[in-house]
mmCIF file of C-alpha atoms in Angstrom:
data_model
loop_
_atom_site.group_PDB
_atom_site.id
_atom_site.type_symbol
_atom_site.label_atom_id
_atom_site.label_comp_id
_atom_site.label_asym_id
_atom_site.label_seq_id
_atom_site.Cartn_x
_atom_site.Cartn_y
_atom_site.Cartn_z
ATOM 1 C CA UNK A 15 67.259 73.040 93.161
ATOM 2 C CA UNK A 16 70.687 72.899 91.476
ATOM 3 C CA UNK A 17 73.711 73.584 93.646
ATOM 4 C CA UNK A 18 75.459 76.782 92.609
ATOM 5 C CA UNK A 19 78.751 75.871 90.899
ATOM 6 C CA UNK A 20 81.879 76.972 92.765
ATOM 7 C CA UNK A 21 83.594 78.371 89.671
ATOM 8 C CA UNK A 22 82.772 79.556 86.177
ATOM 9 C CA UNK A 23 84.482 78.642 82.875
ATOM 10 C CA UNK A 24 86.412 81.942 82.585
ATOM 11 C CA UNK A 25 87.232 85.026 84.667
ATOM 12 C CA UNK A 26 89.760 87.842 85.065
ATOM 13 C CA UNK A 27 92.728 87.970 87.428
ATOM 14 C CA UNK A 28 91.900 91.275 89.150
ATOM 15 C CA UNK A 29 93.510 94.427 87.814
ATOM 16 C CA UNK A 30 92.197 96.418 84.848
ATOM 17 C CA UNK A 31 93.460 99.611 83.167
ATOM 18 C CA UNK A 32 91.846 102.999 83.781
ATOM 19 C CA UNK A 33 90.444 104.774 86.824
ATOM 20 C CA UNK A 34 86.648 104.518 86.434
ATOM 21 C CA UNK A 35 85.117 102.020 88.893
ATOM 22 C CA UNK A 36 81.784 101.813 87.042
ATOM 23 C CA UNK A 37 83.455 101.145 83.671
ATOM 24 C CA UNK A 38 85.557 98.407 85.283
ATOM 25 C CA UNK A 39 82.572 96.764 87.006
ATOM 26 C CA UNK A 40 80.648 96.900 83.736
ATOM 27 C CA UNK A 41 83.561 95.240 81.890
ATOM 28 C CA UNK A 42 83.870 92.491 84.509
ATOM 29 C CA UNK A 43 80.167 91.664 84.829
ATOM 30 C CA UNK A 44 79.490 92.118 81.100
ATOM 31 C CA UNK A 45 82.360 89.869 80.016
ATOM 32 C CA UNK A 46 81.864 87.122 82.608
ATOM 33 C CA UNK A 47 78.151 86.623 83.086
ATOM 34 C CA UNK A 48 78.763 83.465 85.136
ATOM 35 C CA UNK A 49 82.010 84.322 86.987
ATOM 36 C CA UNK A 50 82.546 88.096 87.415
ATOM 37 C CA UNK A 51 85.280 89.508 89.660
ATOM 38 C CA UNK A 52 85.731 92.660 91.737
ATOM 39 C CA UNK A 53 88.067 94.811 89.606
ATOM 40 C CA UNK A 54 91.190 96.595 90.890
ATOM 41 C CA UNK A 55 92.363 99.842 89.260
ATOM 42 C CA UNK A 56 96.005 100.504 90.255
ATOM 43 C CA UNK A 57 96.277 103.456 87.822
ATOM 44 C CA UNK A 58 94.457 105.566 90.438
ATOM 45 C CA UNK A 59 97.679 105.632 92.480
ATOM 46 C CA UNK A 60 98.947 104.457 95.893
ATOM 47 C CA UNK A 61 96.153 102.684 97.768
ATOM 48 C CA UNK A 62 94.693 101.255 94.564
ATOM 49 C CA UNK A 63 97.799 99.119 93.962
ATOM 50 C CA UNK A 64 97.550 95.511 95.176
ATOM 51 C CA UNK A 65 99.711 96.009 98.288
ATOM 52 C CA UNK A 66 98.037 99.279 99.313
ATOM 53 C CA UNK A 67 94.549 97.914 98.689
ATOM 54 C CA UNK A 68 95.184 94.905 100.924
ATOM 55 C CA UNK A 69 96.938 97.088 103.537
ATOM 56 C CA UNK A 70 93.636 98.987 103.731
ATOM 57 C CA UNK A 71 91.897 95.740 104.785
ATOM 58 C CA UNK A 72 94.221 95.057 107.738
ATOM 59 C CA UNK A 73 92.726 95.203 111.248
ATOM 60 C CA UNK A 74 94.673 97.149 113.907
ATOM 61 C CA UNK A 75 97.686 97.463 111.586
ATOM 62 C CA UNK A 76 98.160 100.503 109.370
ATOM 63 C CA UNK A 77 100.470 101.309 106.493
ATOM 64 C CA UNK A 78 101.601 104.459 104.746
ATOM 65 C CA UNK A 79 103.590 105.170 101.603
ATOM 66 C CA UNK A 80 107.302 105.945 102.029
ATOM 67 C CA UNK A 81 109.756 106.569 99.161
ATOM 68 C CA UNK A 82 110.817 102.909 99.442
ATOM 69 C CA UNK A 83 107.264 101.493 99.452
ATOM 70 C CA UNK A 84 104.502 100.697 101.949
ATOM 71 C CA UNK A 85 105.545 100.825 105.618
ATOM 72 C CA UNK A 86 103.624 99.746 108.726
ATOM 73 C CA UNK A 87 102.910 102.540 111.227
ATOM 74 C CA UNK A 88 100.908 103.303 114.370
ATOM 75 C CA UNK A 89 97.800 104.938 113.014
ATOM 76 C CA UNK A 90 95.739 105.167 109.843
ATOM 77 C CA UNK A 91 96.996 107.929 107.562
ATOM 78 C CA UNK A 92 95.900 109.493 104.306
ATOM 79 C CA UNK A 93 97.131 106.502 102.245
ATOM 80 C CA UNK A 94 95.112 103.928 104.218
ATOM 81 C CA UNK A 95 92.003 106.133 104.069
ATOM 82 C CA UNK A 96 92.416 106.479 100.326
ATOM 83 C CA UNK A 97 92.681 102.674 99.926
ATOM 84 C CA UNK A 98 89.493 102.169 101.974
ATOM 85 C CA UNK A 99 87.652 104.862 100.015
ATOM 86 C CA UNK A 100 88.559 103.410 96.611
ATOM 87 C CA UNK A 101 87.575 99.899 97.679
ATOM 88 C CA UNK A 102 84.210 101.346 98.766
ATOM 89 C CA UNK A 103 83.794 102.916 95.306
ATOM 90 C CA UNK A 104 84.605 99.606 93.644
ATOM 91 C CA UNK A 105 82.106 97.753 95.837
ATOM 92 C CA UNK A 106 79.396 100.353 95.066
ATOM 93 C CA UNK A 107 79.983 99.840 91.341
ATOM 94 C CA UNK A 108 80.022 96.047 91.632
ATOM 95 C CA UNK A 109 76.799 96.111 93.652
ATOM 96 C CA UNK A 110 75.137 98.234 90.965
ATOM 97 C CA UNK A 111 76.020 95.778 88.175
ATOM 98 C CA UNK A 112 75.246 92.563 90.100
ATOM 99 C CA UNK A 113 71.633 93.254 91.104
ATOM 100 C CA UNK A 114 69.892 89.858 91.294
ATOM 101 C CA UNK A 115 73.096 87.979 90.396
ATOM 102 C CA UNK A 116 73.348 84.402 91.652
ATOM 103 C CA UNK A 117 76.515 82.422 91.054
ATOM 104 C CA UNK A 118 80.255 82.526 91.707
ATOM 105 C CA UNK A 119 81.878 85.943 92.246
ATOM 106 C CA UNK A 120 85.617 86.401 92.790
ATOM 107 C CA UNK A 121 87.306 88.915 95.103
ATOM 108 C CA UNK A 122 91.090 89.274 95.350
ATOM 109 C CA UNK A 123 93.546 90.231 98.096
ATOM 110 C CA UNK A 124 97.283 89.837 98.532
ATOM 111 C CA UNK A 125 98.193 86.685 100.453
ATOM 112 C CA UNK A 126 100.146 86.718 103.733
ATOM 113 C CA UNK A 127 103.584 85.890 102.302
ATOM 114 C CA UNK A 128 103.626 88.371 99.433
ATOM 115 C CA UNK A 129 102.342 90.970 101.915
ATOM 116 C CA UNK A 130 105.166 90.075 104.350
ATOM 117 C CA UNK A 131 107.684 90.377 101.514
ATOM 118 C CA UNK A 132 106.381 93.847 100.556
ATOM 119 C CA UNK A 133 105.334 95.693 103.740
ATOM 120 C CA UNK A 134 108.221 97.342 105.610
ATOM 121 C CA UNK A 135 108.669 97.516 109.369
ATOM 122 C CA UNK A 136 109.841 100.725 111.069
ATOM 123 C CA UNK A 137 113.480 99.740 110.549
ATOM 124 C CA UNK A 138 112.993 99.627 106.775
ATOM 125 C CA UNK A 139 113.289 95.836 106.468
ATOM 126 C CA UNK A 140 110.246 93.933 105.241
ATOM 127 C CA UNK A 141 108.010 92.074 107.705
ATOM 128 C CA UNK A 142 109.420 88.812 106.296
ATOM 129 C CA UNK A 143 112.599 89.510 108.339
ATOM 130 C CA UNK A 144 110.699 89.042 111.631
ATOM 131 C CA UNK A 145 108.694 85.826 112.331
ATOM 132 C CA UNK A 146 106.585 87.607 114.983
ATOM 133 C CA UNK A 147 105.697 90.385 112.523
ATOM 134 C CA UNK A 148 104.720 87.724 109.948
ATOM 135 C CA UNK A 149 102.359 86.099 112.451
ATOM 136 C CA UNK A 150 100.786 89.460 113.429
ATOM 137 C CA UNK A 151 100.376 90.422 109.782
ATOM 138 C CA UNK A 152 98.701 87.106 108.861
ATOM 139 C CA UNK A 153 96.294 87.383 111.837
ATOM 140 C CA UNK A 154 95.406 90.987 110.937
ATOM 141 C CA UNK A 155 94.905 90.022 107.279
ATOM 142 C CA UNK A 156 92.681 87.067 108.220
ATOM 143 C CA UNK A 157 90.439 89.299 110.347
ATOM 144 C CA UNK A 158 90.309 91.969 107.635
ATOM 145 C CA UNK A 159 89.382 89.419 104.984
ATOM 146 C CA UNK A 160 86.623 88.013 107.197
ATOM 147 C CA UNK A 161 85.064 91.501 107.433
ATOM 148 C CA UNK A 162 85.590 92.195 103.718
ATOM 149 C CA UNK A 163 83.914 88.936 102.646
ATOM 150 C CA UNK A 164 80.967 89.649 104.967
ATOM 151 C CA UNK A 165 80.589 93.103 103.363
ATOM 152 C CA UNK A 166 80.627 91.664 99.816
ATOM 153 C CA UNK A 167 78.041 89.032 100.843
ATOM 154 C CA UNK A 168 75.825 91.783 102.235
ATOM 155 C CA UNK A 169 76.020 93.744 98.978
ATOM 156 C CA UNK A 170 75.645 90.774 96.592
ATOM 157 C CA UNK A 171 73.578 88.301 98.639
ATOM 158 C CA UNK A 172 73.033 85.835 95.782
ATOM 159 C CA UNK A 173 76.742 85.391 95.080
ATOM 160 C CA UNK A 174 78.866 82.427 96.067
ATOM 161 C CA UNK A 175 82.186 84.076 96.882
ATOM 162 C CA UNK A 176 85.536 82.813 95.691
ATOM 163 C CA UNK A 177 88.473 84.402 97.525
ATOM 164 C CA UNK A 178 91.646 84.733 95.458
ATOM 165 C CA UNK A 179 94.897 85.235 97.377
ATOM 166 C CA UNK A 180 97.580 86.821 95.189
ATOM 167 C CA UNK A 181 100.958 85.297 96.055
ATOM 168 C CA UNK A 182 103.449 86.297 93.323
ATOM 169 C CA UNK A 183 106.318 86.402 95.876
ATOM 170 C CA UNK A 184 105.580 82.986 97.398
ATOM 171 C CA UNK A 185 108.264 81.115 95.455
ATOM 172 C CA UNK A 186 110.860 83.773 96.350
ATOM 173 C CA UNK A 187 109.871 83.455 100.038
ATOM 174 C CA UNK A 188 110.269 79.651 99.905
ATOM 175 C CA UNK A 189 113.629 79.784 98.135
ATOM 176 C CA UNK A 190 115.225 82.686 100.037
ATOM 177 C CA UNK A 191 115.235 85.129 97.118
ATOM 178 C CA UNK A 192 113.537 88.158 98.735
ATOM 179 C CA UNK A 193 116.159 90.950 98.925
ATOM 180 C CA UNK A 194 117.010 92.863 102.097
ATOM 181 C CA UNK A 195 116.623 96.668 102.222
ATOM 182 C CA UNK A 196 120.301 97.132 101.268
ATOM 183 C CA UNK A 197 119.816 94.925 98.214
ATOM 184 C CA UNK A 198 123.106 93.127 98.929
ATOM 185 C CA UNK A 199 121.662 90.114 100.719
ATOM 186 C CA UNK A 200 118.477 88.065 100.713
ATOM 187 C CA UNK A 201 116.212 87.053 103.567
ATOM 188 C CA UNK A 202 116.504 83.450 104.679
ATOM 189 C CA UNK A 203 114.024 81.000 103.134
ATOM 190 C CA UNK A 204 110.974 80.493 105.348
ATOM 191 C CA UNK A 205 110.347 76.914 106.484
ATOM 192 C CA UNK A 206 107.807 75.261 104.177
ATOM 193 C CA UNK A 207 105.676 74.037 107.077
ATOM 194 C CA UNK A 208 105.440 77.579 108.475
ATOM 195 C CA UNK A 209 104.462 78.880 105.023
ATOM 196 C CA UNK A 210 101.840 76.169 104.669
ATOM 197 C CA UNK A 211 100.293 76.567 108.133
ATOM 198 C CA UNK A 212 100.078 80.376 107.780
ATOM 199 C CA UNK A 213 98.392 80.008 104.401
ATOM 200 C CA UNK A 214 96.010 77.427 105.872
ATOM 201 C CA UNK A 215 94.995 79.881 108.607
ATOM 202 C CA UNK A 216 94.254 82.636 106.078
ATOM 203 C CA UNK A 217 92.474 80.256 103.678
ATOM 204 C CA UNK A 218 90.314 79.227 106.647
ATOM 205 C CA UNK A 219 88.587 82.639 106.821
ATOM 206 C CA UNK A 220 86.532 81.722 103.749
ATOM 207 C CA UNK A 221 84.465 79.233 105.770
ATOM 208 C CA UNK A 222 82.499 76.982 103.462
ATOM 209 C CA UNK A 223 83.666 78.779 100.316
ATOM 210 C CA UNK A 224 86.531 78.078 97.932
ATOM 211 C CA UNK A 225 89.901 79.873 97.894
ATOM 212 C CA UNK A 226 92.110 80.198 94.814
ATOM 213 C CA UNK A 227 95.786 81.114 95.129
ATOM 214 C CA UNK A 228 97.241 83.079 92.203
ATOM 215 C CA UNK A 229 100.882 83.387 91.238
ATOM 216 C CA UNK A 230 102.206 84.562 87.886
ATOM 217 C CA UNK A 231 105.776 83.568 88.885
ATOM 218 C CA UNK A 232 107.562 80.363 87.802
ATOM 219 C CA UNK A 233 107.696 77.247 90.032
ATOM 220 C CA UNK A 234 104.264 77.551 91.640
ATOM 221 C CA UNK A 235 104.229 75.150 94.649
ATOM 222 C CA UNK A 236 101.067 73.274 93.635
ATOM 223 C CA UNK A 237 101.293 70.507 96.258
ATOM 224 C CA UNK A 238 101.936 72.951 99.134
ATOM 225 C CA UNK A 239 98.969 75.126 98.099
ATOM 226 C CA UNK A 240 96.675 72.109 97.934
ATOM 227 C CA UNK A 241 97.772 70.968 101.400
ATOM 228 C CA UNK A 242 97.094 74.494 102.696
ATOM 229 C CA UNK A 243 93.476 74.144 101.565
ATOM 230 C CA UNK A 244 93.440 75.970 98.218
ATOM 231 C CA UNK A 245 90.547 74.694 96.096
ATOM 232 C CA UNK A 246 92.061 76.272 92.974
ATOM 233 C CA UNK A 247 95.486 77.372 91.762
ATOM 234 C CA UNK A 248 95.823 80.243 89.284
ATOM 235 C CA UNK A 249 99.007 80.494 87.199
ATOM 236 C CA UNK A 250 100.614 81.716 83.985
ATOM 237 C CA UNK A 251 100.411 78.675 81.695
ATOM 238 C CA UNK A 252 103.401 79.826 79.602
ATOM 239 C CA UNK A 253 105.731 79.480 82.633
ATOM 240 C CA UNK A 254 105.016 75.779 83.234
ATOM 241 C CA UNK A 255 107.898 73.360 82.801
ATOM 242 C CA UNK A 256 107.999 69.556 82.680
ATOM 243 C CA UNK A 257 108.833 69.627 86.404
ATOM 244 C CA UNK A 258 105.318 70.970 87.106
ATOM 245 C CA UNK A 259 103.437 68.303 85.169
ATOM 246 C CA UNK A 260 103.187 65.583 87.829
ATOM 247 C CA UNK A 261 101.988 68.123 90.408
ATOM 248 C CA UNK A 262 99.326 69.345 87.973
ATOM 249 C CA UNK A 263 98.147 65.819 87.233
ATOM 250 C CA UNK A 264 97.868 65.099 90.962
ATOM 251 C CA UNK A 265 96.034 68.389 91.520
ATOM 252 C CA UNK A 266 93.418 67.631 88.856
ATOM 253 C CA UNK A 267 92.919 64.075 90.095
ATOM 254 C CA UNK A 268 92.555 65.433 93.646
ATOM 255 C CA UNK A 269 89.754 67.790 92.546
ATOM 256 C CA UNK A 270 91.762 71.038 92.486
ATOM 257 C CA UNK A 271 90.540 73.599 89.952
ATOM 258 C CA UNK A 272 93.138 75.069 87.585
ATOM 259 C CA UNK A 273 92.868 78.741 86.586
ATOM 260 C CA UNK A 274 95.021 78.606 83.461
ATOM 261 C CA UNK A 275 96.420 81.974 82.363
ATOM 262 C CA UNK A 276 96.620 81.593 78.581
ATOM 263 C CA UNK A 277 95.698 85.086 77.308
ATOM 264 C CA UNK A 278 98.635 87.581 77.432
ATOM 265 C CA UNK A 279 98.245 90.408 79.970
ATOM 266 C CA UNK A 280 99.597 93.174 77.734
ATOM 267 C CA UNK A 281 98.634 94.289 74.216
ATOM 268 C CA UNK A 282 99.396 91.742 71.530
ATOM 269 C CA UNK A 283 97.697 90.144 68.545
ATOM 270 C CA UNK A 284 95.483 87.345 69.884
ATOM 271 C CA UNK A 285 95.335 83.978 68.118
ATOM 272 C CA UNK A 286 92.023 82.258 67.571
ATOM 273 C CA UNK A 287 90.420 81.110 70.875
ATOM 274 C CA UNK A 288 91.014 77.408 70.100
ATOM 275 C CA UNK A 289 94.711 78.172 69.544
ATOM 276 C CA UNK A 290 94.945 79.855 72.953
ATOM 277 C CA UNK A 291 93.957 76.627 74.738
ATOM 278 C CA UNK A 292 95.739 74.189 72.448
ATOM 279 C CA UNK A 293 98.579 73.851 74.979
ATOM 280 C CA UNK A 294 96.076 72.946 77.702
ATOM 281 C CA UNK A 295 94.604 70.162 75.548
ATOM 282 C CA UNK A 296 98.117 68.896 74.731
ATOM 283 C CA UNK A 297 99.092 68.842 78.420
ATOM 284 C CA UNK A 298 95.885 66.946 79.221
ATOM 285 C CA UNK A 299 96.725 64.258 76.672
ATOM 286 C CA UNK A 300 100.315 63.998 77.908
ATOM 287 C CA UNK A 301 99.118 63.508 81.487
ATOM 288 C CA UNK A 302 96.599 60.868 80.382
ATOM 289 C CA UNK A 303 93.684 62.816 81.899
ATOM 290 C CA UNK A 304 90.102 62.344 80.689
ATOM 291 C CA UNK A 305 89.210 64.985 78.039
ATOM 292 C CA UNK A 306 85.738 65.197 79.589
ATOM 293 C CA UNK A 307 87.336 66.551 82.768
ATOM 294 C CA UNK A 308 88.674 69.646 80.998
ATOM 295 C CA UNK A 309 85.628 71.881 81.351
ATOM 296 C CA UNK A 310 85.094 70.665 84.929
ATOM 297 C CA UNK A 311 88.700 71.280 85.999
ATOM 298 C CA UNK A 312 89.751 74.422 84.110
ATOM 299 C CA UNK A 313 88.868 78.120 84.307
ATOM 300 C CA UNK A 314 90.442 80.233 81.551
ATOM 301 C CA UNK A 315 92.024 83.570 82.568
ATOM 302 C CA UNK A 316 94.545 86.133 81.359
ATOM 303 C CA UNK A 317 98.128 85.176 82.285
ATOM 304 C CA UNK A 318 98.248 87.990 84.875
ATOM 305 C CA UNK A 319 96.463 91.243 85.724
ATOM 306 C CA UNK A 320 95.570 93.595 82.853
ATOM 307 C CA UNK A 321 96.625 96.894 84.493
ATOM 308 C CA UNK A 322 99.403 97.365 81.915
ATOM 309 C CA UNK A 323 97.105 96.819 78.919
ATOM 310 C CA UNK A 324 95.200 99.403 76.887
ATOM 311 C CA UNK A 325 91.465 99.581 77.740
ATOM 312 C CA UNK A 326 90.559 98.255 74.276
ATOM 313 C CA UNK A 327 92.926 95.279 74.587
ATOM 314 C CA UNK A 328 91.741 94.529 78.141
ATOM 315 C CA UNK A 329 88.123 94.232 76.942
ATOM 316 C CA UNK A 330 89.286 92.074 74.016
ATOM 317 C CA UNK A 331 91.332 89.817 76.354
ATOM 318 C CA UNK A 332 88.363 89.245 78.690
ATOM 319 C CA UNK A 333 86.092 88.338 75.765
ATOM 320 C CA UNK A 334 88.834 86.077 74.381
ATOM 321 C CA UNK A 335 88.966 84.142 77.698
ATOM 322 C CA UNK A 336 85.236 83.425 77.419
ATOM 323 C CA UNK A 337 85.555 82.198 73.820
ATOM 324 C CA UNK A 338 88.626 80.073 74.645
ATOM 325 C CA UNK A 339 86.746 78.438 77.548
ATOM 326 C CA UNK A 340 83.841 77.696 75.225
ATOM 327 C CA UNK A 341 86.234 76.105 72.742
ATOM 328 C CA UNK A 342 87.608 73.834 75.513
ATOM 329 C CA UNK A 343 84.111 72.777 76.571
ATOM 330 C CA UNK A 344 82.901 72.179 72.997
ATOM 331 C CA UNK A 345 86.018 70.350 71.746
ATOM 332 C CA UNK A 346 87.885 68.806 74.674
ATOM 333 C CA UNK A 347 89.736 66.279 72.456
#
């Protein structure tokens, strides 16, 4: 019996436009027959956004919407219940369209550091301002993710789950660029070893399964993410600079999967699929990597979530990812 592959050749990032869970599940499973993902629909409102959705997963910590954003509180309120209800709808729809599915399936949640940079404490400052609050938040998130993954496994028993942690604020956390509530100052940079060990703890909830970390910000810390146990790193290919190239070469040679975001996340005219991955081939040659490794090491994705796209463009972008991945596999040179 063949081992189920950990990843497929192409997938989405997470968010899609619109508010219909069944339409979104149909788009995800129809576009990516060998690597679908659980869609997120932020257009439904607070609780369907990435922070609110993940806040709904927390165990023994609750959050509600304030004018300034999501704030931790004592008890579950309407906003948390709404987040839980919408996630249930999305899981129902995914279950319907994955009957009998066997293969990799991706689910997304916000990672501990982006969550700490977004969720406010009672005093209005974000959890990032308090090391104890960061630890509590990471522990609550880890427990919530454990339960969430068990629920997805129950609903889609043939799937091999890939957990994607969304960490767009990670670089800002590492470099001390997260603003205080007043906006006049920034929170101190968090020690890299603390960042790494917290990520490792959260990555560890996906026992035996791979974790991808996604960031569509510049300066993705590839080496740190690999040390924290990430099996894949997802990034916006257009933001890479020469400084990133050595880290990418080391990642590929160390067996890390690259989710390369090459298809724009908002409406635009798309080039031919081969043109979309031309930069990936060029980078491969520059790094002296084996062309034959391309299909084994790369998953093609949009550059970021598609929530800001039109429904027609979103469908087109997902199909374009599949064709671009096929072009890479067929013509790696």
